[in-house]
Every structure is written in C-alpha cells, then in structure tokens.
Coordinates of C-alpha atoms and ligand atoms in Angstrom, one line a residue:
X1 CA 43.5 54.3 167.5
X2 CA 42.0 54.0 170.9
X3 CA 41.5 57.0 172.9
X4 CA 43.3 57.8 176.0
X5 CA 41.8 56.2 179.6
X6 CA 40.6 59.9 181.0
X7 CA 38.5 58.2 184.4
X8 CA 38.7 55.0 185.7
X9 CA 36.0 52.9 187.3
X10 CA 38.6 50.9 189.5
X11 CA 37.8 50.8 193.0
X12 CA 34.8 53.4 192.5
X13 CA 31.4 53.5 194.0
X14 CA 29.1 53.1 190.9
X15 CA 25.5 53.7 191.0
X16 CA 23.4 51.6 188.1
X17 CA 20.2 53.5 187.8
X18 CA 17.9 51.2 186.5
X19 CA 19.5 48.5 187.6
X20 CA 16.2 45.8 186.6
X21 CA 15.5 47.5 183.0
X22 CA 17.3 45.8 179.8
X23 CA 20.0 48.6 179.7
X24 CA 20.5 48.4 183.3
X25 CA 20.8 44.9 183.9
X26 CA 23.5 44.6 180.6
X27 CA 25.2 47.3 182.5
X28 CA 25.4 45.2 186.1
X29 CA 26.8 42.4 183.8
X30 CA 29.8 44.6 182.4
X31 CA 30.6 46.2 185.3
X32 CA 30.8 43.2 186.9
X33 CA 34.2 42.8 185.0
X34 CA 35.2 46.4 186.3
X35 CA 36.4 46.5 189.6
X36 CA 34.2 48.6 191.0
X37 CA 31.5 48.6 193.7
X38 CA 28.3 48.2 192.0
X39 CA 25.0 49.8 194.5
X40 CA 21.3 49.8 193.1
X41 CA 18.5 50.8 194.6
X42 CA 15.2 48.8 194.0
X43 CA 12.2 50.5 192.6
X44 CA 10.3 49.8 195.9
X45 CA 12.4 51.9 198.3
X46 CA 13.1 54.7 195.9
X47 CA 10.9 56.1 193.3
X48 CA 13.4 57.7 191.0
X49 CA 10.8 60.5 189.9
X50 CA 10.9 61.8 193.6
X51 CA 12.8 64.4 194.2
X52 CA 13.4 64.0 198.0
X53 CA 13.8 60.5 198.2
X54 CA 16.2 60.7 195.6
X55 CA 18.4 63.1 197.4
X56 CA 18.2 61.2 200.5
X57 CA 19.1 58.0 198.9
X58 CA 22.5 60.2 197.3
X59 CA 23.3 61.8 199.9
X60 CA 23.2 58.1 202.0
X61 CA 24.9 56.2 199.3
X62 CA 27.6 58.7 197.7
X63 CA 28.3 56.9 194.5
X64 CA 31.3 58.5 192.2
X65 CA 30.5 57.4 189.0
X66 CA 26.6 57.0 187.6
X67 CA 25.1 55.0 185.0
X68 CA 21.9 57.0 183.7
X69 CA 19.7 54.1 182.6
X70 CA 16.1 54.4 184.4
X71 CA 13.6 55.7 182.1
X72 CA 9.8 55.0 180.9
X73 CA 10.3 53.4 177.6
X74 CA 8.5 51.4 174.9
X75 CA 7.6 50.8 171.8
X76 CA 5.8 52.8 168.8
X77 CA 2.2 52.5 170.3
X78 CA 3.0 53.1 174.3
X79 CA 5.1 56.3 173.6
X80 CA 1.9 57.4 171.5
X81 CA -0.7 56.4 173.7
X82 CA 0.8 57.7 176.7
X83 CA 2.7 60.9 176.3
X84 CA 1.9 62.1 179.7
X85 CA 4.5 59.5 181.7
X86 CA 6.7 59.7 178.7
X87 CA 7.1 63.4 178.7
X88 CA 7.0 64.0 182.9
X89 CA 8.9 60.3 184.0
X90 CA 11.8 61.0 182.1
X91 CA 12.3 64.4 182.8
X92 CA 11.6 64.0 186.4
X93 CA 13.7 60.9 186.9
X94 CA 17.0 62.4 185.4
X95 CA 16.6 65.8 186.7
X96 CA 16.8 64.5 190.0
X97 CA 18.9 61.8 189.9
X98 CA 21.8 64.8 187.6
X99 CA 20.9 67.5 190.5
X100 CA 21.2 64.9 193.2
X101 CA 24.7 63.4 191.8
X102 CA 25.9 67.0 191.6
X103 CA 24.7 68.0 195.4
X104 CA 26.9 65.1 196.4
X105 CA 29.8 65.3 193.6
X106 CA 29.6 62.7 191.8
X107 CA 32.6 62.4 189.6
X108 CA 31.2 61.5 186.8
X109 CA 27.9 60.7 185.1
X110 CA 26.9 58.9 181.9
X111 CA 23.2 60.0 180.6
X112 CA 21.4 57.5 178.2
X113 CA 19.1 58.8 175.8
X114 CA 17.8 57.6 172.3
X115 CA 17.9 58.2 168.2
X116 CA 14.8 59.2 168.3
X117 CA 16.2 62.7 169.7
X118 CA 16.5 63.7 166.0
X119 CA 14.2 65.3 163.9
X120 CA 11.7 62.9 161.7
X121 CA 13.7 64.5 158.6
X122 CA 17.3 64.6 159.8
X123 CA 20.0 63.9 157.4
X124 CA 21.0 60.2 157.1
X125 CA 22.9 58.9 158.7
X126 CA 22.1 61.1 161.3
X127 CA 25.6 62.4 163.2
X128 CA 25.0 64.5 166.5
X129 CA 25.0 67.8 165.0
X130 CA 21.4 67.2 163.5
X131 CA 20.1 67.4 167.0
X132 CA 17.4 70.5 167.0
X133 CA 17.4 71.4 163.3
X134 CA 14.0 70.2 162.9
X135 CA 10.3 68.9 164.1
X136 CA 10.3 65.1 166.0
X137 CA 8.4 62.4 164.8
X138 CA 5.2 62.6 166.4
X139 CA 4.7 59.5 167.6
X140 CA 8.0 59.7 170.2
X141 CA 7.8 63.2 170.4
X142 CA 7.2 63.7 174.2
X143 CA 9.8 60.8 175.1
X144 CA 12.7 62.3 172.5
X145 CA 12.1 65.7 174.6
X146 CA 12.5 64.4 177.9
X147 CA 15.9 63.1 176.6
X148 CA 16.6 66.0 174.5
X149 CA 16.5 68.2 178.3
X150 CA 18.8 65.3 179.9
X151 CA 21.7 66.4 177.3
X152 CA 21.0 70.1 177.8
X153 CA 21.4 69.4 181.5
X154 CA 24.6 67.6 181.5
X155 CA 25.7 70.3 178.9
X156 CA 25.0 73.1 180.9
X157 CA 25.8 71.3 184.6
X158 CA 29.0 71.2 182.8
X159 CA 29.3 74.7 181.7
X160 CA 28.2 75.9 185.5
X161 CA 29.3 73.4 187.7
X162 CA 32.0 72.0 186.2
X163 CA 30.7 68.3 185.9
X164 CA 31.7 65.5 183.7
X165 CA 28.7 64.6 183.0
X166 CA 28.6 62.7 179.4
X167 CA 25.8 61.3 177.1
X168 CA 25.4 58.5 174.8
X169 CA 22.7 58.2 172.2
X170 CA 21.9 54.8 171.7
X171 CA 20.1 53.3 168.3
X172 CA 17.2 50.9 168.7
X173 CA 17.9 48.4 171.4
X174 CA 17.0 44.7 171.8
X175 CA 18.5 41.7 174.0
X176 CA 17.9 39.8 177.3
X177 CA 15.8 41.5 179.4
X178 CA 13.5 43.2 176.9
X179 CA 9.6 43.7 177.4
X180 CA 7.4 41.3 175.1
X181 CA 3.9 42.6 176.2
X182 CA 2.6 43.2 172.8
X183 CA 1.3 46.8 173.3
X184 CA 4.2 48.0 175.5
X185 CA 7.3 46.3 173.6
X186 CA 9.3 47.9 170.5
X187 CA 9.4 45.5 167.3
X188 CA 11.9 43.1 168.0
X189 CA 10.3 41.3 170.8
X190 CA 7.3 42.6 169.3
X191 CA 8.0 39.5 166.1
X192 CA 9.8 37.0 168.4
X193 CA 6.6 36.6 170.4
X194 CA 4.2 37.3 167.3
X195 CA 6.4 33.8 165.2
X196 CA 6.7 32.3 168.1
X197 CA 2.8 32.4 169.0
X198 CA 2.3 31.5 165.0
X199 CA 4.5 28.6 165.0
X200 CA 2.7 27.5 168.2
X201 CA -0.6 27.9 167.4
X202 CA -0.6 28.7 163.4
X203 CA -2.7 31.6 161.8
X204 CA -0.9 34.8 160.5
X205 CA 2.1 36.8 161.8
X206 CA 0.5 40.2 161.9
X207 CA 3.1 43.5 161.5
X208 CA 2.4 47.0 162.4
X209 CA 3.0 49.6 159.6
X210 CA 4.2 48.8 155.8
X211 CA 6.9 47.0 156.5
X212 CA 9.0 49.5 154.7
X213 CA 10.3 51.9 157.5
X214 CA 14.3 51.0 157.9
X215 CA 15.6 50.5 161.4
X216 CA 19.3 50.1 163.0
X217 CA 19.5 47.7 166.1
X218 CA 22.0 47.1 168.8
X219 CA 22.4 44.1 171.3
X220 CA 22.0 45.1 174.2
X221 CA 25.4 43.7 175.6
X222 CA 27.3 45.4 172.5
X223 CA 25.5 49.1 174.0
X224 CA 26.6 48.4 177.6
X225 CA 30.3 47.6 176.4
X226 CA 30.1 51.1 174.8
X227 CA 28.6 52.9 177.3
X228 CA 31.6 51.6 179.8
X229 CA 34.1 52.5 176.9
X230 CA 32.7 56.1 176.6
X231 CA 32.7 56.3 180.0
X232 CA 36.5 55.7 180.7
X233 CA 37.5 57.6 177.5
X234 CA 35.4 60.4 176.8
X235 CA 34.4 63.7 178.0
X236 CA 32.8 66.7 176.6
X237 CA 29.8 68.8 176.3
X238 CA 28.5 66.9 172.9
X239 CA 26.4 63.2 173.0
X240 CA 27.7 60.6 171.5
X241 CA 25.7 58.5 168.6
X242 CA 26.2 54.5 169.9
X243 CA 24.6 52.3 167.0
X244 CA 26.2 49.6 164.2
X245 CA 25.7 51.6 161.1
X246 CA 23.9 48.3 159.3
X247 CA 20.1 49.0 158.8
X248 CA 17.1 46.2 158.0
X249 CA 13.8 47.2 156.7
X250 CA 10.8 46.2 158.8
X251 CA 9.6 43.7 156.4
X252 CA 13.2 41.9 156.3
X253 CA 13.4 42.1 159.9
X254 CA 10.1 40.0 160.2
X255 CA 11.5 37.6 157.6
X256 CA 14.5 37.0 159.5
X257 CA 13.2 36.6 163.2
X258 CA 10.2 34.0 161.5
X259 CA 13.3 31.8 159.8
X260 CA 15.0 32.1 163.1
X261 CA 11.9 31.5 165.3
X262 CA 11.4 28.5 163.0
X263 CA 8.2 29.3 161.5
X264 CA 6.7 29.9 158.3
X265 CA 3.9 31.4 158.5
X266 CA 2.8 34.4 155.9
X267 CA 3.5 38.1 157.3
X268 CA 0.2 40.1 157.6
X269 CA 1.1 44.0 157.5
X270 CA -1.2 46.6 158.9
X271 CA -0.9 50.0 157.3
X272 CA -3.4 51.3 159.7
X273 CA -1.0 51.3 162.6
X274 CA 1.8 53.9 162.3
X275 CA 5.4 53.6 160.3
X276 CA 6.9 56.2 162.6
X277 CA 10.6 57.6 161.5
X278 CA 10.9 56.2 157.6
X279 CA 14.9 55.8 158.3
X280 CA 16.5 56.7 161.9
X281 CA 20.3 55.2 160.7
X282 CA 23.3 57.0 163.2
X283 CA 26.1 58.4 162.0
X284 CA 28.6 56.9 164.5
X285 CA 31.7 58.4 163.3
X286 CA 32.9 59.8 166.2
X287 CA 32.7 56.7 168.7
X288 CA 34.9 54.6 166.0
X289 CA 37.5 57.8 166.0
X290 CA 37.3 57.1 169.7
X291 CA 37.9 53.3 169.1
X292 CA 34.9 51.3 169.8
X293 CA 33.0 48.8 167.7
X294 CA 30.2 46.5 167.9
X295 CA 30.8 42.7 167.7
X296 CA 27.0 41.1 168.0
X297 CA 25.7 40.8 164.7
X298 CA 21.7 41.1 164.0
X299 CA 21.5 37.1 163.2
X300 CA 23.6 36.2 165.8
X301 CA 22.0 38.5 168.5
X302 CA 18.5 37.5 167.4
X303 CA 19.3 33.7 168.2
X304 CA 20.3 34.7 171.6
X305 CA 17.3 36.7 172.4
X306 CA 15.1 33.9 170.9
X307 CA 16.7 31.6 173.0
X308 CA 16.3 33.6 176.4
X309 CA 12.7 34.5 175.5
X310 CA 12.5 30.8 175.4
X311 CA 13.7 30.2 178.5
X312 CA 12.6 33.1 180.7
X313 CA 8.9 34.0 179.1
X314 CA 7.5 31.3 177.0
X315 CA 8.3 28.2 179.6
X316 CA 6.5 30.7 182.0
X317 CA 3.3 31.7 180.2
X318 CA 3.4 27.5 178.5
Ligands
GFB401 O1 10.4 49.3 167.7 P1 9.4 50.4 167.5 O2 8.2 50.4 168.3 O3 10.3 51.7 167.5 O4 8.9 50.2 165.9 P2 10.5 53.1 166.7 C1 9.8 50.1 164.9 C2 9.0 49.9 163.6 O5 8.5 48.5 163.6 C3 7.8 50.8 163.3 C4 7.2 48.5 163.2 O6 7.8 51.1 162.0 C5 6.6 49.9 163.7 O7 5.4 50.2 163.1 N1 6.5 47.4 163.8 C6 6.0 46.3 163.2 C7 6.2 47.2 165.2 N2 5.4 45.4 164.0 C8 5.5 45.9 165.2 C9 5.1 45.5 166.5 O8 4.4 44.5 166.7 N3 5.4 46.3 167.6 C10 6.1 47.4 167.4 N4 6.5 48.1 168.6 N5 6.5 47.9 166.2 C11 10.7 53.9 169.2 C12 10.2 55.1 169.9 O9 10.3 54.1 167.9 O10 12.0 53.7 169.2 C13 10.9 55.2 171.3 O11 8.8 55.1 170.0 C14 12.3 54.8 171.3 O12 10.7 56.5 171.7 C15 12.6 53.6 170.4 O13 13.1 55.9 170.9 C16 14.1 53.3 170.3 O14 11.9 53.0 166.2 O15 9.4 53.4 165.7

C-alpha cells in the first residue's frame, strides 16, 4: 500500500543544497520531473558553513521545501584522517542551513544523513531504533556524529517550532557523480578506478582491508527517487533507513566490478588498512510499509557507473 501524498512539491520553491555533490546532482535530475522551481547556490557565493551568509542567502531566496544534501564526505581513510572537517563541516553546514530555513519558514525540510549513524555493534539489520544504543565505529566516528546532531535537530525543531523537518538515512551510496581520487573516494569508485588502471596498465588490483567486511549499496538515482517519495509522504520525528536490504562482501564486490571492468587481474588485499563496520546491512521495513522500493540492481548500476567514469574521468586523465 502506498502512503498518502501529505506535501506536495508542485509549484514550490525548492532549494537543493548541494546541488554539485553525487546526492545533489541525482536530486536536480528527479526534481526536474517535479514541477517545481529548482534554486542552488554555487559553492563560490555561499559557503554553506557560514552562518551569515547563509542567512542572507535564505532570507534572499525563500525556498519552501529543502533538500539537505551538502556535506564533507568520503571514504574509510579521509573520514579517519581528517576528523576535524568531518566533525565541524557537517555540523556547521546543517545547523545553519535547519536554523536558516526555520527563520524564513520553510515548509518543509528533508535532512540526509548516513548508516554509519549506528553503533559498530548494532543489531543486523539495523532498523532506526538502534540509533544511540552503543559506541560508533571509530574510523567514521566524528562524521556519524555530525549527522547524529542533524536528526536531533529536526527532532527537536519539530517539537519547538513546529517544523516538518524529516530525515532519511541512506546506506552506502555509489553512481554518476562519485569522487574517484583514491584517498578521498569510498570503495566503489575506489575498484572501478583500481581494475580499470589494472586492465590498462596490468600489475595487481590492490584492496583495502580483508575483503571480508559486508556492505549494502544504493544507486544513487534509486536514493534520490526515495528521498522525493519520503518527502511527499512522510512526516514525523523518527529517520527513515533508505537502503536495498541485499549485502556483498568486499571481496565479492572486487570480483564483480573487475569482470565488469573487463579485467582479470589477481586481487591483492591489505589487512593493514582498516575493515571498518564488519556488517552495516539496514533494516528498511518501514520505507517498504510506506511503499517505496529500489529498482537499480548492484550489476546493473555498476555497468552504469563504469560507463560514466569512462566517459567523464578516464577520457579526461587518458
Ligand atoms: O566505502 P568505504 O570507504 O566505506 O569502505 P565504509 C568500505 C569497505 O571497503 C571497507 C573496503 O571495509 C574498506 O576497507 N575497501 C577496499 C576500500 N578497498 C577500498 C578502497 O580502495 N577504498 C575504500 N574507500 N575502501 C564509510 C564512512 O565507511 O561509509 C563514511 O567512512 C560514510 O562515514 C560511508 O558513512 C557511507 O562503509 O567503511
């Protein structure tokens, strides 16, 4: 059963934050089908993490409905090795962008976090009520915080104010758009550039970790599709888990981008660099009550990102 339509983008003023990012730009490409007025602002006239300029800009532009999706992210070894702009980016970037949309009353607001908000030993698959019963993984500790606050806030904006502001908890995310720099990237584009550079140029394709940890991933286009869905038929105080409930191991993962990469070369795994969360599978139960599910398979969604990294970074650095 699908839920009821509770707020509708039609005609609306809708502000994508993080309009350039992978999440962003999947969004700009779904709400083009929306009928709504899509603004952005680019990075270069407003620096999301300052609280003045972000208030201006609001106060300028009055969107009704936000999309949430600037953030500092990355992959295992970036959110490790740089905790400082993990931790104070993301909190200063939604805390100004949830104050500012309530100072102008914005209508309503969907915040984007992560899985990794769960503890390292949360109960698999994770539903939302395992959020706080336990440590973080250390490695994404400082980012899973920042998001953790962004949920408290739109809980308790709503609770004060009286704001519909929502949150969605997406699972690991790959697609067009995603960053292949090698230190910065999470895994996915992490192995498409790693086979692709092996079938190129031959030699090993090295993998962080054991290869054993088990990961859930999203297409990017399938989490925007969501997002708009939650958007225009949910509201409450709780986040909402967005992911496909099929997991991969690490080691299968590799196997499966170097077939569709076209390569075979042997997988080299180093145990020295860190596993992170052994299993990080959501419970999505309550988005399929609400009537949503994903239609971009892992196979089918690799091909696609192979074939766009093609095109937009390896005819570039060739
Ligand atoms: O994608 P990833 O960095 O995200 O790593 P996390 C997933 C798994 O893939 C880890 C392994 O076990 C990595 O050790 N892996 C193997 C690699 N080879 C590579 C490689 O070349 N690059 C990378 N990056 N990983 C992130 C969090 O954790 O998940 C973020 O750090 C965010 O905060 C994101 O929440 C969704 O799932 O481990």
């Amino acid at each position: 059963m699908t839920a009821p339509v509770l707020y509708s983008l039609a005609g609306k003023r809708v502000f994508v934050a993080g309009h350039r990012g992978m999440v962003g730009s999947a969004l700009m490409r779904r709400l083009a089908g929306e009928r709504c007025e899509l603004i952005t602002v680019p990075r270069g006239d407003v620096d999301l993490r300052r609280q003045d300029a972000v208030e201006r800009w609001m106060a300028a532009n009055r969107p009704q409905a936000v999309f949430l999706a600037a953030a500092t992210v990355g992959g295992i070894y970036i959110n490790d090795a740089r905790p400082g702009d993990f931790l104070y980016d993301n909190l200063a970037i939604e805390t100004n962008v949830i104050e500012a949309a309530r100072q102008v009353g914005v209508e309503k607001l969907m915040f984007l976090g992560s899985s990794c908000i769960y503890p390292r030993a949360a109960r698999q698959p994770m539903p939302e009520s395992e959020l706080l019963t336990g440590p973080l993984e250390p490695t994404n500790q400082w980012y899973a915080l920042a998001k953790i606050a962004g949920i408290m806030l739109c809980r308790a904006y709503r609770r004060q104010h009286g704001c519909d502001y929502i949150s969605a908890m997406p699972t690991n995310l790959y697609g067009p758009g995603d960053n292949f720099d090698l230190e910065a990237s999470h895994v996915i584009p992490a192995l498409i550039a790693k086979a692709h550079r092996a079938k190129d140029r031959g030699g090993e394709i090295p993998v962080w970790g054991t290869g054993s940890p088990l990961r859930e991933f999203m297409h990017v286009d399938d989490l925007a599709d969501a997002v708009v869905f939650l958007m225009k038929n949910y509201s409450g105080e709780e986040h909402v888990n967005v992911g496909t409930g099929q997991e991969v191991s690490i080691r299968a993962l590799a196997e499966t981008v170097a077939r569709i990469v076209g390569v075979e070369r042997p997988l080299r795994f180093d145990p020295a660099k860190p596993d992170g969360m052994p299993r990080k599978l959501l419970d999505t139960g309550r988005l399929r009550e609400l009537g949503w599910q994903p239609r971009i398979g892992l196979e089918e969604g690799l091909r696609a990102t192979y074939a766009w990294y093609l095109e937009h970074v390896a005819r570039h650095a060739a």
